[in-house]
Short mmCIF file of C-alpha atoms in Angstrom, two decimals:
data_model
loop_
_atom_site.label_atom_id
_atom_site.label_comp_id
_atom_site.label_asym_id
_atom_site.label_seq_id
_atom_site.Cartn_x
_atom_site.Cartn_y
_atom_site.Cartn_z
CA MET A 132 0.00 0.00 0.00
CA SER A 133 1.41 3.38 -1.00
CA GLU A 134 2.09 6.04 1.62
CA THR A 135 -0.64 8.67 2.00
CA PRO A 136 0.19 12.39 2.37
CA ALA A 137 -0.89 12.17 6.02
CA ASP A 138 1.46 9.22 6.59
CA SER A 139 4.27 11.14 4.92
CA VAL A 140 3.75 14.09 7.30
CA VAL A 141 3.86 11.82 10.34
CA ARG A 142 6.99 10.06 9.10
CA THR A 143 8.75 13.35 8.35
CA VAL A 144 7.82 14.89 11.70
CA ARG A 145 8.97 11.86 13.68
CA THR A 146 12.19 11.52 11.72
CA TYR A 147 12.97 15.18 12.29
CA ILE A 148 12.27 14.93 16.02
CA ASP A 149 14.45 11.82 16.38
CA ALA A 150 17.31 13.52 14.54
CA HIS A 151 17.18 16.60 16.77
CA ARG A 152 16.24 14.98 20.09
CA ALA A 153 19.73 15.08 21.63
CA ALA A 154 20.36 18.74 20.80
CA PHE A 155 16.87 19.67 22.01
CA LEU A 156 17.44 18.02 25.39
CA GLU A 157 20.89 19.59 25.73
CA ASP A 158 19.41 23.03 25.13
CA LEU A 159 16.59 22.40 27.61
CA ALA A 160 19.10 21.28 30.24
CA GLU A 161 21.10 24.48 29.69
CA TRP A 162 17.98 26.57 30.33
CA LEU A 163 17.04 24.53 33.40
CA ARG A 164 20.43 25.31 34.94
CA ILE A 165 19.35 28.94 35.29
CA PRO A 166 17.64 29.20 38.75
CA SER A 167 14.89 31.59 37.67
CA VAL A 168 13.06 31.65 41.02
CA SER A 169 10.79 34.68 40.85
CA ALA A 170 9.76 34.47 44.52
CA GLN A 171 13.29 35.04 45.82
CA PRO A 172 14.80 38.54 45.31
CA GLU A 173 18.33 37.13 45.25
CA HIS A 174 17.42 35.37 41.98
CA ALA A 175 16.15 38.48 40.17
CA ASP A 176 19.23 38.50 37.93
CA ASP A 177 18.70 34.80 37.17
CA VAL A 178 15.10 35.42 36.11
CA ARG A 179 16.34 38.17 33.81
CA ARG A 180 19.06 35.87 32.48
CA SER A 181 16.44 33.17 31.84
CA ALA A 182 14.37 35.60 29.76
CA GLU A 183 17.40 36.68 27.75
CA TRP A 184 18.43 33.04 27.17
CA LEU A 185 14.97 32.15 25.86
CA ALA A 186 14.76 35.19 23.59
CA ALA A 187 18.13 34.27 22.06
CA LYS A 188 17.09 30.62 21.59
CA LEU A 189 13.80 31.61 19.94
CA LYS A 190 15.77 33.82 17.55
CA GLU A 191 18.01 30.84 16.78
CA THR A 192 14.91 28.70 16.22
CA GLY A 193 13.80 31.06 13.47
CA PHE A 194 11.47 33.60 15.08
CA PRO A 195 12.25 36.88 13.31
CA VAL A 196 10.97 38.92 16.26
CA THR A 197 12.12 38.13 19.81
CA GLU A 198 11.98 40.69 22.60
CA VAL A 199 12.38 40.81 26.37
CA TRP A 200 9.53 42.88 27.77
CA PRO A 201 10.06 44.63 31.11
CA THR A 202 7.34 44.73 33.75
CA ALA A 203 7.14 46.24 37.21
CA GLY A 204 8.60 42.91 38.33
CA ALA A 205 10.29 40.16 36.33
CA PRO A 206 10.62 40.33 32.53
CA ALA A 207 8.55 38.42 30.01
CA VAL A 208 9.58 37.16 26.57
CA PHE A 209 7.65 37.90 23.38
CA ALA A 210 8.30 36.25 20.01
CA GLU A 211 6.52 36.40 16.67
CA TRP A 212 6.81 34.45 13.43
CA PRO A 213 4.32 35.62 10.76
CA SER A 214 2.91 33.13 8.29
CA SER A 215 3.50 33.67 4.59
CA ASP A 216 -0.30 33.52 4.23
CA PRO A 217 -1.71 36.90 5.26
CA ASP A 218 -5.12 35.33 5.90
CA ALA A 219 -3.80 32.66 8.27
CA PRO A 220 -5.18 32.66 11.82
CA THR A 221 -3.04 34.12 14.59
CA VAL A 222 -2.13 31.85 17.49
CA LEU A 223 -0.62 33.05 20.77
CA VAL A 224 1.19 30.48 22.95
CA TYR A 225 1.42 31.22 26.69
CA GLY A 226 3.87 29.79 29.20
CA HIS A 227 6.22 30.97 31.95
CA HIS A 228 9.96 30.78 32.50
CA ASP A 229 10.11 31.33 36.26
CA VAL A 230 10.20 28.37 38.64
CA GLN A 231 9.46 27.47 42.24
CA PRO A 232 12.18 27.62 44.89
CA ALA A 233 14.19 24.41 45.25
CA ALA A 234 17.12 23.15 47.31
CA VAL A 235 18.69 19.76 48.00
CA ALA A 236 17.68 20.18 51.64
CA ASP A 237 14.02 20.07 50.58
CA GLY A 238 14.40 16.38 49.73
CA TRP A 239 15.90 16.46 46.25
CA HIS A 240 18.05 13.46 45.34
CA THR A 241 20.27 15.64 43.14
CA ASP A 242 20.95 19.35 42.62
CA PRO A 243 17.57 20.75 41.41
CA PHE A 244 19.33 23.08 38.98
CA GLU A 245 21.64 20.46 37.49
CA PRO A 246 19.39 18.37 35.21
CA VAL A 247 19.81 14.60 35.38
CA ILE A 248 18.31 12.01 33.01
CA ARG A 249 17.39 8.68 34.58
CA GLU A 250 15.16 5.94 33.15
CA GLY A 251 13.69 8.14 30.44
CA ARG A 252 12.99 11.11 32.73
CA MET A 253 14.69 14.45 33.14
CA TYR A 254 14.84 15.62 36.76
CA ALA A 255 15.21 19.35 37.45
CA ARG A 256 13.21 22.27 38.78
CA GLY A 257 11.13 23.55 35.85
CA ALA A 258 11.48 20.38 33.77
CA ALA A 259 7.69 20.13 33.58
CA ASP A 260 6.53 23.40 35.16
CA ASP A 261 6.98 25.12 32.83
CA LYS A 262 10.25 25.32 30.93
CA GLY A 263 9.92 21.89 29.34
CA GLN A 264 6.42 22.61 28.11
CA VAL A 265 7.41 26.02 26.75
CA PHE A 266 10.49 24.64 25.09
CA PHE A 267 8.78 21.83 23.17
CA HIS A 268 7.33 24.51 20.90
CA THR A 269 10.81 25.35 19.57
CA LEU A 270 11.35 21.87 18.14
CA GLY A 271 7.66 21.56 17.28
CA VAL A 272 7.64 24.51 14.91
CA ARG A 273 10.85 23.30 13.22
CA ALA A 274 9.34 19.84 12.72
CA HIS A 275 6.22 21.51 11.31
CA LEU A 276 8.36 23.38 8.77
CA ALA A 277 10.26 20.20 7.88
CA ALA A 278 6.98 18.43 7.14
CA THR A 279 5.51 21.27 5.08
CA GLY A 280 8.65 22.38 3.30
CA ALA A 281 7.71 25.97 4.13
CA GLU A 282 9.90 28.73 5.50
CA ALA A 283 7.25 30.10 7.88
CA PRO A 284 4.53 28.49 9.99
CA ALA A 285 1.04 27.87 8.62
CA VAL A 286 -0.30 30.27 11.29
CA HIS A 287 0.88 33.65 12.50
CA LEU A 288 2.67 32.29 15.58
CA LYS A 289 3.30 34.36 18.71
CA LEU A 290 4.66 33.45 22.14
CA ILE A 291 4.31 35.26 25.45
CA VAL A 292 6.36 33.69 28.26
CA GLU A 293 6.02 35.49 31.58
CA GLY A 294 8.46 35.58 34.47
CA GLU A 295 6.20 35.79 37.52
CA GLU A 296 3.61 33.01 37.25
CA GLU A 297 5.03 31.23 40.30
CA SER A 298 4.62 34.48 42.24
CA GLY A 299 0.96 34.92 41.30
CA SER A 300 1.45 36.86 38.03
CA PRO A 301 1.09 40.24 39.80
CA ASN A 302 2.06 42.25 36.71
CA PHE A 303 0.81 40.01 33.92
CA ARG A 304 -2.60 41.53 33.31
CA ALA A 305 -1.09 45.03 33.13
CA LEU A 306 1.44 43.71 30.61
CA VAL A 307 -1.32 42.13 28.48
CA GLU A 308 -3.35 45.35 28.58
CA ARG A 309 -0.29 47.41 27.67
CA GLU A 310 0.66 45.15 24.76
CA ALA A 311 -2.82 44.04 23.70
CA ARG A 312 -2.33 45.13 20.10
CA ARG A 313 0.84 43.08 19.63
CA LEU A 314 -0.60 40.10 21.53
CA ALA A 315 -3.85 40.09 19.54
CA ALA A 316 -4.75 36.57 18.44
CA ASP A 317 -7.60 34.41 17.21
CA VAL A 318 -6.66 31.56 19.56
CA VAL A 319 -4.58 31.31 22.74
CA ILE A 320 -2.74 28.05 23.48
CA VAL A 321 -1.68 27.58 27.11
CA SER A 322 1.19 25.15 27.59
CA ASP A 323 1.24 25.18 31.37
CA THR A 324 -1.00 22.26 32.12
CA GLY A 325 -1.06 18.48 32.08
CA MET A 326 -2.71 15.23 31.09
CA TRP A 327 -4.67 12.71 33.11
CA SER A 328 -1.92 10.07 33.03
CA GLU A 329 0.89 8.55 30.97
CA THR A 330 -1.61 6.27 29.21
CA THR A 331 -4.61 8.60 28.98
CA PRO A 332 -3.92 11.69 26.85
CA THR A 333 -6.32 14.50 27.65
CA VAL A 334 -7.03 18.10 26.73
CA CYS A 335 -8.05 20.57 29.41
CA THR A 336 -11.06 22.68 28.41
CA GLY A 337 -11.22 25.17 31.26
CA MET A 338 -9.97 26.54 34.55
CA ARG A 339 -11.85 27.95 37.49
CA GLY A 340 -11.39 31.52 38.57
CA VAL A 341 -10.85 32.71 42.11
CA ALA A 342 -11.80 35.55 44.43
CA ASP A 343 -10.43 35.66 47.97
CA CYS A 344 -10.90 37.95 50.91
CA GLU A 345 -9.98 38.68 54.50
CA ILE A 346 -12.70 39.72 56.94
CA ASP A 347 -11.84 41.53 60.17
CA LEU A 348 -14.45 41.76 62.90
CA HIS A 349 -14.05 44.16 65.83
CA GLY A 350 -16.20 44.25 68.98
CA PRO A 351 -14.99 45.69 72.30
CA ASP A 352 -12.05 48.07 72.13
CA GLN A 353 -10.03 45.48 74.06
CA ASP A 354 -10.42 41.96 75.42
CA ILE A 355 -12.89 42.10 78.32
CA HIS A 356 -13.91 39.84 81.24
CA SER A 357 -16.48 37.25 80.12
CA GLY A 358 -17.99 37.07 83.62
CA ALA A 359 -18.57 40.79 83.91
CA PHE A 360 -19.61 41.41 80.31
CA GLY A 361 -20.18 38.07 78.53
CA GLY A 362 -23.71 37.50 77.29
CA ALA A 363 -24.40 41.24 77.32
CA VAL A 364 -22.13 42.50 74.49
CA PRO A 365 -21.59 41.12 70.97
CA ASN A 366 -18.69 38.69 70.62
CA PRO A 367 -16.73 38.98 67.32
CA ALA A 368 -15.51 35.37 67.53
CA THR A 369 -19.10 34.18 67.78
CA VAL A 370 -20.05 36.33 64.79
CA ALA A 371 -17.15 34.81 62.81
CA ALA A 372 -18.35 31.31 63.67
CA ARG A 373 -21.90 32.16 62.65
CA LEU A 374 -20.72 33.54 59.31
CA VAL A 375 -18.80 30.36 58.61
CA ALA A 376 -21.73 28.18 59.65
CA ALA A 377 -24.09 30.12 57.37
CA LEU A 378 -21.84 29.90 54.31
CA HIS A 379 -23.30 26.56 53.13
CA ASP A 380 -26.66 24.85 53.42
CA ALA A 381 -27.29 21.18 54.25
CA ASP A 382 -26.52 20.18 50.64
CA GLU A 383 -23.19 22.06 50.72
CA ARG A 384 -24.47 24.74 48.35
CA VAL A 385 -23.19 28.27 48.91
CA THR A 386 -25.94 30.39 50.46
CA ILE A 387 -24.80 33.81 49.25
CA PRO A 388 -27.68 35.26 47.17
CA GLY A 389 -26.87 35.42 43.46
CA PHE A 390 -23.78 33.23 43.78
CA TYR A 391 -25.00 30.72 41.19
CA ASP A 392 -26.57 33.24 38.81
CA ASN A 393 -25.53 32.79 35.16
CA ILE A 394 -23.10 29.92 35.75
CA ALA A 395 -22.44 27.50 32.90
CA GLU A 396 -24.08 24.27 34.03
CA LEU A 397 -22.55 20.95 33.04
CA THR A 398 -24.23 19.39 30.02
CA ASP A 399 -25.12 15.69 29.89
CA GLU A 400 -22.32 15.23 27.34
CA GLU A 401 -19.75 16.87 29.60
CA ARG A 402 -20.81 14.76 32.57
CA ALA A 403 -20.55 11.62 30.44
CA LEU A 404 -17.05 12.58 29.26
CA ILE A 405 -15.89 13.21 32.82
CA ALA A 406 -17.34 9.84 33.85
CA GLU A 407 -15.24 8.13 31.14
CA LEU A 408 -12.01 8.98 32.92
CA PRO A 409 -10.41 6.16 34.96
CA PHE A 410 -10.90 7.91 38.30
CA ASP A 411 -10.07 6.02 41.49
CA GLU A 412 -11.58 7.98 44.38
CA SER A 413 -9.74 6.03 47.06
CA GLU A 414 -6.41 6.82 45.39
CA TRP A 415 -7.47 10.45 45.01
CA LEU A 416 -8.28 10.60 48.73
CA ARG A 417 -4.85 9.23 49.58
CA THR A 418 -3.28 11.99 47.47
CA ALA A 419 -5.50 14.55 49.19
CA LYS A 420 -4.52 13.16 52.61
CA SER A 421 -8.25 13.20 53.38
CA HIS A 422 -10.40 10.53 55.02
CA ALA A 423 -13.62 11.20 53.09
CA ALA A 424 -14.97 12.98 50.04
CA ALA A 425 -17.54 15.75 50.53
CA GLY A 426 -19.14 18.59 48.63
CA GLU A 427 -22.19 19.82 46.79
CA LYS A 428 -24.95 17.23 46.65
CA GLY A 429 -25.71 15.77 43.22
CA TYR A 430 -22.21 16.03 41.77
CA SER A 431 -19.29 13.64 41.51
CA THR A 432 -15.90 14.43 43.00
CA LEU A 433 -14.39 15.45 39.64
CA GLU A 434 -17.43 17.56 38.80
CA ARG A 435 -17.11 19.35 42.14
CA VAL A 436 -13.40 20.05 41.62
CA TRP A 437 -13.57 21.06 37.97
CA ALA A 438 -16.98 22.48 37.17
CA ARG A 439 -18.74 23.73 40.30
CA PRO A 440 -18.09 26.97 42.21
CA THR A 441 -17.01 26.73 45.82
CA ALA A 442 -16.59 28.73 49.01
CA GLU A 443 -13.80 27.66 51.34
CA VAL A 444 -12.76 28.81 54.80
CA ASN A 445 -8.99 29.17 54.51
CA GLY A 446 -8.49 30.43 58.04
CA ILE A 447 -10.40 31.47 61.16
CA GLY A 448 -9.11 32.98 64.36
CA GLY A 449 -9.72 35.32 67.25
CA GLY A 450 -9.37 35.55 70.97
CA TYR A 451 -7.03 33.63 73.25
CA GLN A 452 -5.10 30.71 71.66
CA GLY A 453 -2.52 29.94 74.37
CA PRO A 454 -2.43 27.13 76.92
CA GLY A 455 -5.05 26.99 79.64
CA GLY A 456 -8.12 29.12 79.93
CA LYS A 457 -8.57 32.85 79.59
CA THR A 458 -12.18 33.84 80.10
CA ILE A 459 -12.64 36.82 77.83
CA VAL A 460 -14.84 38.33 75.19
CA PRO A 461 -12.18 38.93 72.52
CA ALA A 462 -11.79 42.31 70.90
CA SER A 463 -11.51 40.90 67.38
CA ALA A 464 -11.82 37.89 65.10
CA HIS A 465 -10.63 37.17 61.58
CA LEU A 466 -11.66 35.09 58.58
CA LYS A 467 -9.97 34.21 55.31
CA LEU A 468 -12.32 33.00 52.57
CA SER A 469 -11.76 32.00 48.96
CA PHE A 470 -14.27 31.37 46.21
CA ARG A 471 -13.48 29.22 43.17
CA LEU A 472 -15.54 30.43 40.23
CA VAL A 473 -16.78 28.80 37.04
CA SER A 474 -17.70 30.15 33.62
CA GLY A 475 -20.50 32.70 33.84
CA GLN A 476 -19.44 34.10 37.21
CA ASP A 477 -17.94 37.58 37.35
CA PRO A 478 -15.43 37.94 40.24
CA TYR A 479 -16.49 41.52 40.91
CA GLU A 480 -20.16 40.57 41.08
CA VAL A 481 -19.26 37.79 43.50
CA GLU A 482 -17.25 40.28 45.56
CA ALA A 483 -20.23 42.62 45.78
CA ALA A 484 -22.53 39.73 46.75
CA VAL A 485 -20.14 38.64 49.52
CA ARG A 486 -19.93 42.18 50.89
CA ASP A 487 -23.73 42.46 51.00
CA TRP A 488 -24.08 39.01 52.57
CA VAL A 489 -21.60 39.77 55.35
CA ALA A 490 -23.06 43.21 56.06
CA ALA A 491 -26.54 41.72 56.47
CA ARG A 492 -25.27 39.24 59.09
CA VAL A 493 -23.02 41.41 61.23
CA PRO A 494 -24.95 42.65 64.27
CA ASP A 495 -24.88 46.09 65.81
CA GLY A 496 -21.82 46.62 67.95
CA ILE A 497 -19.52 44.73 65.56
CA ARG A 498 -17.44 46.73 63.12
CA HIS A 499 -16.15 44.86 60.10
CA SER A 500 -13.95 45.33 57.06
CA ILE A 501 -13.44 43.15 53.97
CA VAL A 502 -10.38 43.27 51.73
CA PHE A 503 -10.37 41.29 48.48
CA GLY A 504 -7.26 40.21 46.63
CA ALA A 505 -6.78 40.51 42.88
CA PRO A 506 -9.30 38.16 41.24
CA THR A 507 -8.78 35.64 38.46
CA ARG A 508 -11.57 35.05 35.97
CA PRO A 509 -12.68 31.55 34.99
CA CYS A 510 -12.26 30.37 31.41
CA LEU A 511 -14.01 27.62 29.47
CA THR A 512 -13.80 26.47 25.85
CA PRO A 513 -16.92 24.77 24.46
CA LEU A 514 -16.36 21.17 23.38
CA ASP A 515 -17.52 21.93 19.86
CA HIS A 516 -15.17 24.87 19.31
CA PRO A 517 -13.30 24.22 16.01
CA ALA A 518 -9.92 25.22 17.43
CA LEU A 519 -10.35 22.79 20.33
CA GLN A 520 -11.04 20.05 17.81
CA SER A 521 -7.75 20.92 16.09
CA VAL A 522 -5.90 20.40 19.38
CA VAL A 523 -7.68 17.08 19.88
CA ARG A 524 -6.84 15.87 16.37
CA ALA A 525 -3.20 16.93 16.65
CA MET A 526 -2.77 15.22 20.02
CA GLY A 527 -4.60 12.10 18.85
CA ARG A 528 -2.30 11.91 15.83
CA ALA A 529 0.79 12.18 18.02
CA PHE A 530 -0.30 9.72 20.70
CA GLY A 531 -2.27 7.31 18.55
CA GLU A 532 -4.90 7.20 21.29
CA LYS A 533 -8.37 8.55 21.91
CA VAL A 534 -8.07 11.98 23.53
CA ARG A 535 -10.36 12.67 26.47
CA PHE A 536 -11.27 15.90 28.24
CA THR A 537 -10.52 17.34 31.65
CA ARG A 538 -10.73 20.68 33.40
CA GLU A 539 -8.49 22.31 35.99
CA GLY A 540 -9.81 23.00 39.47
CA GLY A 541 -7.20 25.65 40.09
CA SER A 542 -6.75 29.07 38.56
CA GLY A 543 -4.17 30.83 36.44
CA PRO A 544 -3.44 33.87 34.29
CA ALA A 545 -4.90 32.28 31.15
CA ALA A 546 -8.21 33.96 31.89
CA ASP A 547 -6.54 37.38 31.66
CA LEU A 548 -5.58 36.60 28.08
CA GLN A 549 -9.14 35.55 27.29
CA ASP A 550 -10.59 38.59 29.02
CA VAL A 551 -8.29 41.24 27.53
CA LEU A 552 -7.74 39.77 24.07
CA GLY A 553 -11.24 38.34 23.57
CA ALA A 554 -9.80 35.07 22.23
CA PRO A 555 -10.69 31.51 23.24
CA VAL A 556 -8.15 29.80 25.48
CA LEU A 557 -7.09 26.23 24.71
CA PHE A 558 -4.73 24.03 26.69
CA LEU A 559 -1.91 21.89 25.32
CA GLY A 560 0.15 20.18 27.98
CA ILE A 561 1.87 16.81 28.37
CA SER A 562 2.81 16.80 32.04
CA VAL A 563 1.42 14.04 34.28
CA PRO A 564 0.62 14.03 38.02
CA SER A 565 3.77 12.10 38.89
CA ASP A 566 5.94 14.93 37.55
CA GLY A 567 5.75 16.57 40.97
CA TRP A 568 5.17 20.23 40.21
CA HIS A 569 6.41 22.41 43.11
CA SER A 570 7.76 19.31 44.84
CA PRO A 571 11.23 17.84 45.35
CA ASN A 572 12.52 15.77 42.40
CA GLU A 573 10.31 17.41 39.77
CA LYS A 574 10.71 15.61 36.44
CA VAL A 575 9.34 15.30 32.95
CA GLU A 576 8.76 12.08 31.02
CA LEU A 577 10.92 12.45 27.91
CA ASP A 578 8.67 10.34 25.70
CA LEU A 579 5.71 12.54 26.63
CA LEU A 580 7.75 15.71 26.16
CA LEU A 581 8.51 14.61 22.59
CA LYS A 582 4.83 13.81 22.06
CA GLY A 583 4.23 17.46 22.95
CA VAL A 584 6.73 18.42 20.26
CA GLU A 585 4.91 16.19 17.78
CA THR A 586 1.49 17.56 18.73
CA ALA A 587 2.68 21.12 18.15
CA ALA A 588 4.13 20.09 14.79
CA TYR A 589 0.71 18.92 13.61
CA LEU A 590 -1.37 21.62 15.28
CA TRP A 591 -0.38 24.68 13.27
CA GLY A 592 -1.23 23.06 9.95
CA ASP A 593 -4.54 21.74 11.26
CA LEU A 594 -5.59 25.15 12.59
CA ALA A 595 -4.67 26.84 9.33
CA ALA A 596 -6.26 24.28 7.02
CA SER A 597 -9.42 23.54 8.96
CA HIS A 598 -10.47 26.84 10.41
CA GLY A 599 -8.97 29.88 8.76
CA ARG A 600 -9.82 32.62 11.24
CA PRO A 601 -11.69 30.93 14.12
CA ALA A 602 -14.82 32.71 15.30
#
């Protein structure tokens, strides 16, 4: 049987990747040796050096435009490679080049900033989160060009690689707003995510947003005697406990009025796709170090974590905490709350609802204040979005397996790109849970890393050929 054009593309891509594998891994190891820890001021120069290294490597890859963009904190890297087709869609790839702190004393078996390859895995801080997943795009675009015989990608390809994601991306939204014209895209690809497992390739379709706050409650001007005054003045610790107790009803639904307004409910298809995943709740509980699952009635554990909004008490305190008794009415009490949000929820509307809810429940004689942190919006890509289907086809071609769907329960800066640029956000990641993000002995599976390269090599042509400019 003669070789089809599709078979020829696969053969060319894989041959190219095999021929350049060693050099690719050597370059990645060189980048990983730079301790770009954004959270530690003593590594500020290293974060800057990491950005400069990446910009130079992207130039070497073939990107005609590579720039280091300053921010109020750590620098980001921007790169652009226009397609020869002026009508091609524009794709923006997001990742980050900063990493979590790491030291041998934390439990690493080797120096976290001296990459080691053992049994098909590369161990180093940032190997998976996120330098490895950013870097696979360099070889991916070259393999794409080798397969097409072109001198430029099939899409207008841009990269934005920030330097503060591990510190909460405090300056990222301002950067996106400042550079919105140059970052403009039809589709955003986030390569800072993972798959279900080594044997179950998956595509993430969304992330929850988050709003968090601190509530201070003040009663008497100082701690006072509970025998002389208790039962006759309002107690801020009691008010804090009542607020926490009122946060959920018997079915673990959040009681704040309007909290569930406009949320994107799970469809029957989405619930069926989540149910397809080989989820072992007992294993999940062991990972969570929890003794039971709990949450909103009527939803599975994965549905609760990925697709339902939540309210969590992150901290509660007030009054005497030392040994023995101290019979007082405390002067103050404190709460820390966070709300994970799903598509359809606006963080600022949730903030206003929380403020109104608290104000209605604080009695006379208790003064209170609420301070919210910077919110993150949720993002969700519909299953039938044509660009998502391109990602699924490209990954399926690389892995030779059915690609399933997940969501992320956490939050990230991807939603800022969606919000400011007005483009759908898609996720392309190859990391697996055992990679140990933020933990000692972080690693990346080299076979999966190269599958990421292969997926990227197929993706740009699929997006260009199948969708033109996505809606």
